[in-house]
Coordinates of C-alpha atoms in Angstrom, one line a residue:
M1409 CA 131.0 101.3 115.4
A1410 CA 134.6 101.5 116.6
G1411 CA 137.0 98.9 115.2
R1412 CA 134.6 98.0 112.3
R1413 CA 135.9 98.5 108.8
R1414 CA 133.8 99.0 105.7
G1415 CA 133.2 95.9 103.7
R1416 CA 133.7 93.5 106.7
Y1417 CA 130.0 93.1 107.6
R1418 CA 128.6 89.6 107.3
P1419 CA 125.4 89.1 105.3
L1420 CA 122.2 88.7 107.1
V1421 CA 121.2 85.1 107.8
P1422 CA 118.3 84.2 105.5
G1423 CA 116.8 81.7 108.0
I1424 CA 116.1 84.6 110.4
F1425 CA 115.7 87.7 108.2
E1426 CA 113.9 86.2 105.2
P1427 CA 110.5 84.5 105.4
E1428 CA 110.7 80.9 104.4
L1429 CA 107.9 81.5 101.9
S1430 CA 110.1 84.1 100.2
R1431 CA 113.0 81.6 100.0
R1432 CA 110.8 78.9 98.5
L1433 CA 109.4 81.3 95.9
R1434 CA 112.7 82.9 95.0
G1435 CA 113.6 80.4 92.4
A1436 CA 110.1 80.1 90.8
T1437 CA 109.6 81.4 87.3
H1438 CA 105.8 81.5 87.3
V1439 CA 103.7 81.6 90.5
L1440 CA 100.0 80.9 90.5
I1441 CA 98.2 82.6 93.4
A1442 CA 94.6 81.4 93.8
G1443 CA 91.8 82.3 96.1
A1444 CA 91.1 79.1 98.0
G1445 CA 87.6 79.8 99.2
G1446 CA 85.9 81.6 96.4
G1447 CA 84.5 85.1 96.5
F1448 CA 87.1 87.8 97.5
D1449 CA 89.7 85.3 98.8
V1450 CA 91.8 86.0 95.7
Y1451 CA 92.2 89.6 97.1
A1452 CA 94.0 88.0 100.1
G1453 CA 96.7 86.9 97.7
L1454 CA 97.0 90.3 96.0
P1455 CA 99.7 91.9 98.2
L1456 CA 101.9 88.9 97.8
A1457 CA 101.2 88.8 94.0
L1458 CA 102.1 92.5 93.6
A1459 CA 105.3 92.2 95.7
L1460 CA 106.4 89.2 93.6
R1461 CA 105.7 91.1 90.3
E1462 CA 107.6 94.0 91.6
A1463 CA 110.6 91.7 92.2
G1464 CA 110.4 90.5 88.6
T1465 CA 108.5 87.2 89.1
R1466 CA 105.7 86.2 86.7
V1467 CA 102.5 85.9 88.7
T1468 CA 99.0 84.8 87.6
L1469 CA 95.9 85.2 89.7
A1470 CA 93.0 82.8 89.9
S1471 CA 89.9 82.2 92.0
F1472 CA 87.8 79.2 93.0
A1473 CA 84.7 81.1 91.9
V1474 CA 81.2 81.2 93.4
S1475 CA 80.2 83.8 90.8
E1476 CA 77.7 83.2 88.0
L1477 CA 80.2 82.0 85.4
D1478 CA 77.4 80.6 83.2
R1479 CA 76.9 84.0 81.8
I1480 CA 80.3 83.8 80.0
P1481 CA 79.9 82.4 76.5
A1482 CA 80.9 78.7 76.3
H1483 CA 83.3 79.3 73.4
T1484 CA 85.5 81.5 75.6
W1485 CA 86.2 78.8 78.2
L1486 CA 89.6 77.3 78.1
R1487 CA 88.2 73.9 79.1
S1488 CA 85.4 72.5 81.3
G1489 CA 85.6 74.3 84.6
L1490 CA 88.2 76.9 83.7
V1491 CA 87.6 80.4 82.2
A1492 CA 89.7 83.5 81.8
V1493 CA 87.9 86.5 83.2
G1494 CA 88.7 90.0 82.0
P1495 CA 87.4 93.5 82.6
D1496 CA 84.7 93.1 80.0
S1497 CA 83.5 89.6 80.8
P1498 CA 79.7 89.3 81.1
G1499 CA 78.4 88.6 84.5
N1500 CA 76.4 89.7 87.5
D1501 CA 77.0 93.4 88.1
R1502 CA 76.1 93.0 91.8
Y1503 CA 78.7 90.3 92.6
F1504 CA 81.5 89.2 90.4
P1505 CA 84.8 89.4 92.4
E1506 CA 87.0 88.0 89.6
R1507 CA 85.8 90.7 87.1
T1508 CA 86.0 93.4 89.7
L1509 CA 89.6 92.5 90.4
A1510 CA 90.3 92.3 86.6
R1511 CA 89.0 95.8 86.2
W1512 CA 91.2 97.1 89.0
L1513 CA 94.2 95.4 87.6
D1514 CA 93.5 96.9 84.2
R1515 CA 93.1 100.4 85.8
A1516 CA 96.4 99.9 87.7
G1517 CA 98.3 98.9 84.6
H1518 CA 98.7 95.1 85.5
D1519 CA 97.8 92.0 83.5
P1520 CA 94.0 92.2 83.8
V1521 CA 93.2 88.5 83.5
V1522 CA 91.9 86.5 86.5
Y1523 CA 91.4 82.8 85.9
A1524 CA 88.2 81.4 87.4
F1525 CA 87.7 77.8 88.4
A1526 CA 84.0 76.7 88.4
R1527 CA 82.6 75.6 91.7
T1528 CA 82.9 71.8 91.6
G1529 CA 84.2 68.9 93.7
V1530 CA 87.9 67.9 94.1
R1531 CA 88.4 65.7 91.0
P1532 CA 87.1 68.2 88.3
L1533 CA 88.9 71.1 90.1
R1534 CA 92.2 69.2 90.2
A1535 CA 91.8 68.6 86.4
A1536 CA 91.2 72.3 85.8
Y1537 CA 94.2 73.3 87.9
R1538 CA 96.4 70.8 86.1
A1539 CA 95.3 72.2 82.7
L1540 CA 96.0 75.8 83.8
I1541 CA 99.4 74.9 85.3
E1542 CA 100.5 73.0 82.1
R1543 CA 99.1 75.8 79.9
L1544 CA 101.1 78.5 81.7
G1545 CA 104.2 76.7 82.8
V1546 CA 103.5 77.3 86.5
D1547 CA 106.1 75.9 88.9
A1548 CA 104.7 77.3 92.2
V1549 CA 101.1 77.4 93.5
V1550 CA 100.0 79.5 96.5
L1551 CA 96.5 79.1 97.9
A1552 CA 95.3 82.3 99.6
D1553 CA 92.6 82.2 102.3
G1554 CA 91.0 85.4 103.6
G1555 CA 90.5 84.2 107.1
T1556 CA 91.6 81.0 108.9
D1557 CA 89.1 78.4 107.8
I1558 CA 91.7 76.6 105.7
L1559 CA 93.8 76.0 108.9
M1560 CA 91.1 74.0 110.6
R1561 CA 91.8 70.2 110.7
G1562 CA 88.2 69.2 111.5
D1563 CA 88.1 68.3 115.2
E1564 CA 87.7 71.9 116.4
A1565 CA 84.5 73.2 118.2
G1566 CA 83.9 75.3 115.1
I1567 CA 85.4 74.9 111.6
G1568 CA 83.8 77.9 109.9
T1569 CA 82.8 77.5 106.3
P1570 CA 85.5 75.1 104.9
E1571 CA 83.8 73.6 101.8
E1572 CA 85.5 75.7 99.1
D1573 CA 88.8 76.0 101.1
M1574 CA 89.2 72.3 101.5
T1575 CA 88.1 71.5 97.9
S1576 CA 91.0 73.7 96.8
L1577 CA 93.4 72.3 99.3
A1578 CA 92.6 68.7 98.3
A1579 CA 92.7 69.5 94.6
V1580 CA 96.2 71.1 94.7
A1581 CA 97.6 68.6 97.2
G1582 CA 97.2 65.9 94.5
L1583 CA 99.2 67.9 91.9
D1584 CA 102.9 67.5 91.2
V1585 CA 104.2 71.1 91.4
P1586 CA 107.7 72.0 92.8
V1587 CA 106.4 74.6 95.3
K1588 CA 103.0 74.5 97.0
A1589 CA 102.1 76.8 99.9
V1590 CA 99.1 78.2 101.7
V1591 CA 98.8 81.8 103.0
S1592 CA 96.1 82.8 105.6
L1593 CA 95.4 86.5 105.9
G1594 CA 93.0 88.0 108.5
F1595 CA 93.7 86.4 111.8
G1596 CA 90.7 87.0 114.2
I1597 CA 88.1 87.9 111.5
D1598 CA 86.5 84.4 111.4
S1599 CA 85.1 84.7 114.9
H1600 CA 81.7 85.5 113.4
H1601 CA 81.9 82.1 111.6
G1602 CA 82.5 80.2 114.9
I1603 CA 86.3 79.8 114.6
C1604 CA 88.1 79.6 117.9
H1605 CA 91.4 81.4 117.3
A1606 CA 93.1 79.5 120.1
H1607 CA 92.6 76.5 117.9
V1608 CA 94.2 78.3 115.0
L1609 CA 97.3 78.9 117.0
E1610 CA 97.3 75.3 118.4
N1611 CA 97.0 74.0 114.8
L1612 CA 99.9 76.2 113.7
A1613 CA 102.0 74.9 116.6
S1614 CA 101.2 71.3 115.5
L1615 CA 102.3 72.2 111.9
Q1616 CA 105.4 73.8 113.3
R1617 CA 106.4 70.5 115.1
A1618 CA 105.8 68.7 111.8
G1619 CA 108.0 71.2 109.9
A1620 CA 105.1 72.5 107.9
Y1621 CA 104.7 75.9 109.4
L1622 CA 106.6 78.5 107.3
G1623 CA 106.2 81.4 109.7
G1624 CA 104.3 84.7 109.6
F1625 CA 105.1 88.1 108.3
S1626 CA 103.3 91.5 108.1
I1627 CA 102.4 93.4 105.0
P1628 CA 104.7 96.4 105.2
P1629 CA 102.2 99.4 105.4
S1630 CA 104.5 101.7 103.5
S1631 CA 105.1 99.3 100.6
A1632 CA 103.7 99.8 97.1
A1633 CA 102.0 96.4 97.5
A1634 CA 100.2 97.5 100.6
R1635 CA 99.0 100.8 99.1
A1636 CA 97.8 99.0 96.0
Y1637 CA 96.0 96.4 98.0
V1638 CA 94.2 99.0 100.1
D1639 CA 93.2 100.8 96.8
A1640 CA 92.0 97.5 95.3
V1641 CA 89.8 96.7 98.3
A1642 CA 88.3 100.3 98.3
H1643 CA 87.6 99.9 94.5
A1644 CA 85.9 96.5 95.1
N1645 CA 83.8 97.9 98.0
A1646 CA 82.7 100.8 95.9
S1647 CA 81.9 98.6 92.9
T1648 CA 79.9 96.1 94.9
P1649 CA 78.6 97.9 98.0
L1650 CA 75.9 95.3 98.8
H1651 CA 78.5 92.5 98.8
A1652 CA 81.6 94.4 100.1
S1653 CA 84.3 92.0 101.4
I1654 CA 84.1 92.0 105.2
V1655 CA 87.4 90.1 105.5
N1656 CA 89.5 92.3 103.1
G1657 CA 87.9 95.5 104.4
Q1658 CA 89.1 94.7 107.9
V1659 CA 92.5 93.6 106.7
A1660 CA 92.9 96.8 104.7
A1661 CA 91.9 98.8 107.8
A1662 CA 94.6 96.9 109.7
V1663 CA 97.2 97.7 107.0
R1664 CA 96.3 101.4 107.4
G1665 CA 96.9 101.1 111.1
D1666 CA 93.3 101.3 112.3
F1667 CA 92.5 99.7 115.6
G1668 CA 89.4 98.5 117.4
D1669 CA 85.7 98.7 116.4
V1670 CA 86.4 100.0 112.8
H1671 CA 83.6 99.5 110.2
V1672 CA 84.3 99.9 106.5
T1673 CA 81.0 98.5 105.3
S1674 CA 77.4 98.6 106.5
R1675 CA 77.4 94.8 106.4
T1676 CA 79.1 94.7 109.8
D1677 CA 76.6 97.1 111.4
G1678 CA 75.5 95.9 114.8
T1679 CA 78.6 93.8 115.5
E1680 CA 81.7 94.8 117.5
L1681 CA 84.9 94.4 115.5
F1682 CA 88.5 94.2 116.7
V1683 CA 90.7 95.4 113.9
N1684 CA 94.3 95.0 114.9
P1685 CA 97.8 94.5 113.4
L1686 CA 97.5 90.6 113.5
M1687 CA 94.9 90.9 110.8
A1688 CA 97.6 92.3 108.4
M1689 CA 99.9 89.3 108.9
Y1690 CA 100.3 86.4 106.5
F1691 CA 100.5 83.0 108.3
T1692 CA 102.2 80.7 105.8
V1693 CA 102.3 76.9 105.7
D1694 CA 103.5 74.1 103.4
L1695 CA 100.4 73.0 101.4
D1696 CA 101.1 69.2 101.5
G1697 CA 101.9 69.4 105.2
L1698 CA 98.6 71.2 105.9
A1699 CA 96.7 68.7 103.8
S1700 CA 98.1 65.8 105.8
H1701 CA 96.8 67.4 109.0
V1702 CA 93.2 67.8 107.9
H1703 CA 91.5 64.7 109.2
Y1704 CA 88.7 64.3 106.6
L1705 CA 90.6 65.4 103.5
P1706 CA 91.0 61.8 102.1
S1707 CA 87.2 61.5 102.1
L1708 CA 86.9 64.4 99.7
E1709 CA 89.2 62.8 97.1
R1710 CA 86.5 61.3 94.9
T1711 CA 84.0 64.2 95.1
R1712 CA 82.8 65.8 91.9
T1713 CA 80.2 68.3 93.2
P1714 CA 80.0 70.8 96.0
M1715 CA 77.2 68.9 97.5
E1716 CA 79.4 65.8 97.8
V1717 CA 82.0 67.8 99.5
A1718 CA 79.5 69.3 102.0
L1719 CA 78.1 65.8 102.8
A1720 CA 81.6 64.3 103.3
I1721 CA 82.5 67.0 105.8
E1722 CA 79.1 66.7 107.6
E1723 CA 79.6 62.9 107.8
Y1724 CA 83.0 63.4 109.3
R1725 CA 81.8 65.9 111.8
D1726 CA 79.0 63.6 112.8
S1727 CA 81.5 60.8 113.4
V1728 CA 83.7 62.9 115.8
P1729 CA 82.9 61.7 119.4
T1730 CA 84.1 64.9 121.0
T1731 CA 85.5 68.1 119.6
R1732 CA 88.2 70.3 121.1
P1733 CA 86.5 72.6 123.5
R1734 CA 86.6 76.3 122.9
R1735 CA 89.1 78.3 124.9
P1736 CA 89.8 82.0 125.1
L1737 CA 93.1 83.4 124.3
P1738 CA 94.7 84.1 127.7
Q1739 CA 95.9 87.6 127.0

């Protein structure tokens, strides 16, 4: 401390001390954070959304829904394939993540609307995204993936369950929006879906060489966003116990500081879990850069239905002569 005078400290260098995603979103006036893979993926974007709202940024939440949206009256839909879900929207009481989140948001004093995109192929989904972006004046889109499926480029030994993730990625990649990014939360959880996490890291390294990897950062466990996220996940699990989110349950456990074979839902009974701090880290990438690395994404461009998406991915996988072999993480 000797020899230093007050007021002479240099400011921190943003390139080191500020995540690149934060720098890109800093100038946005309205950020759309959407669950890429349906179900509870939108919850993976919740800590980021709450932190941005706390900083004064307008944020809207959305989800590529696999819920039974047909129970919502047709006259309340904003357009084909797009509906605003609120706390009182009619739907399946056993499984309706978008309404469950809307109810928690309402209880917590936040805007309780969660927009839901109907489960379609790329072309209709892109049209629905475009309509919502124009309606709300969105200038930044962040796709949130609970897990790492969205980071698979297609030639890996296992690619998980990528249909919804890649439909969302392809749809948004074709939109003209100033800022587009992808966040992946829950590193290691997708092992039960056949993902090799050495391939996840290899893919991130490839994206880094291309300038598309934006770095990783942890959810600060003492932050208001972390506490709210843990509460939202607990609320969701209590509201839909038969369909509790395995991914977000393990991430929330990691945020709390739990470690090892920690079970928060009976859905994981009989399996050995490895909850650890890496699960509570966001891995962030440039959306267009990621899209250019997914080998089969162009073949999804003209799809209109989920079946067409699944068949296109299957056709690509059948055409791959050899896949990258599985390898364990050396440590």
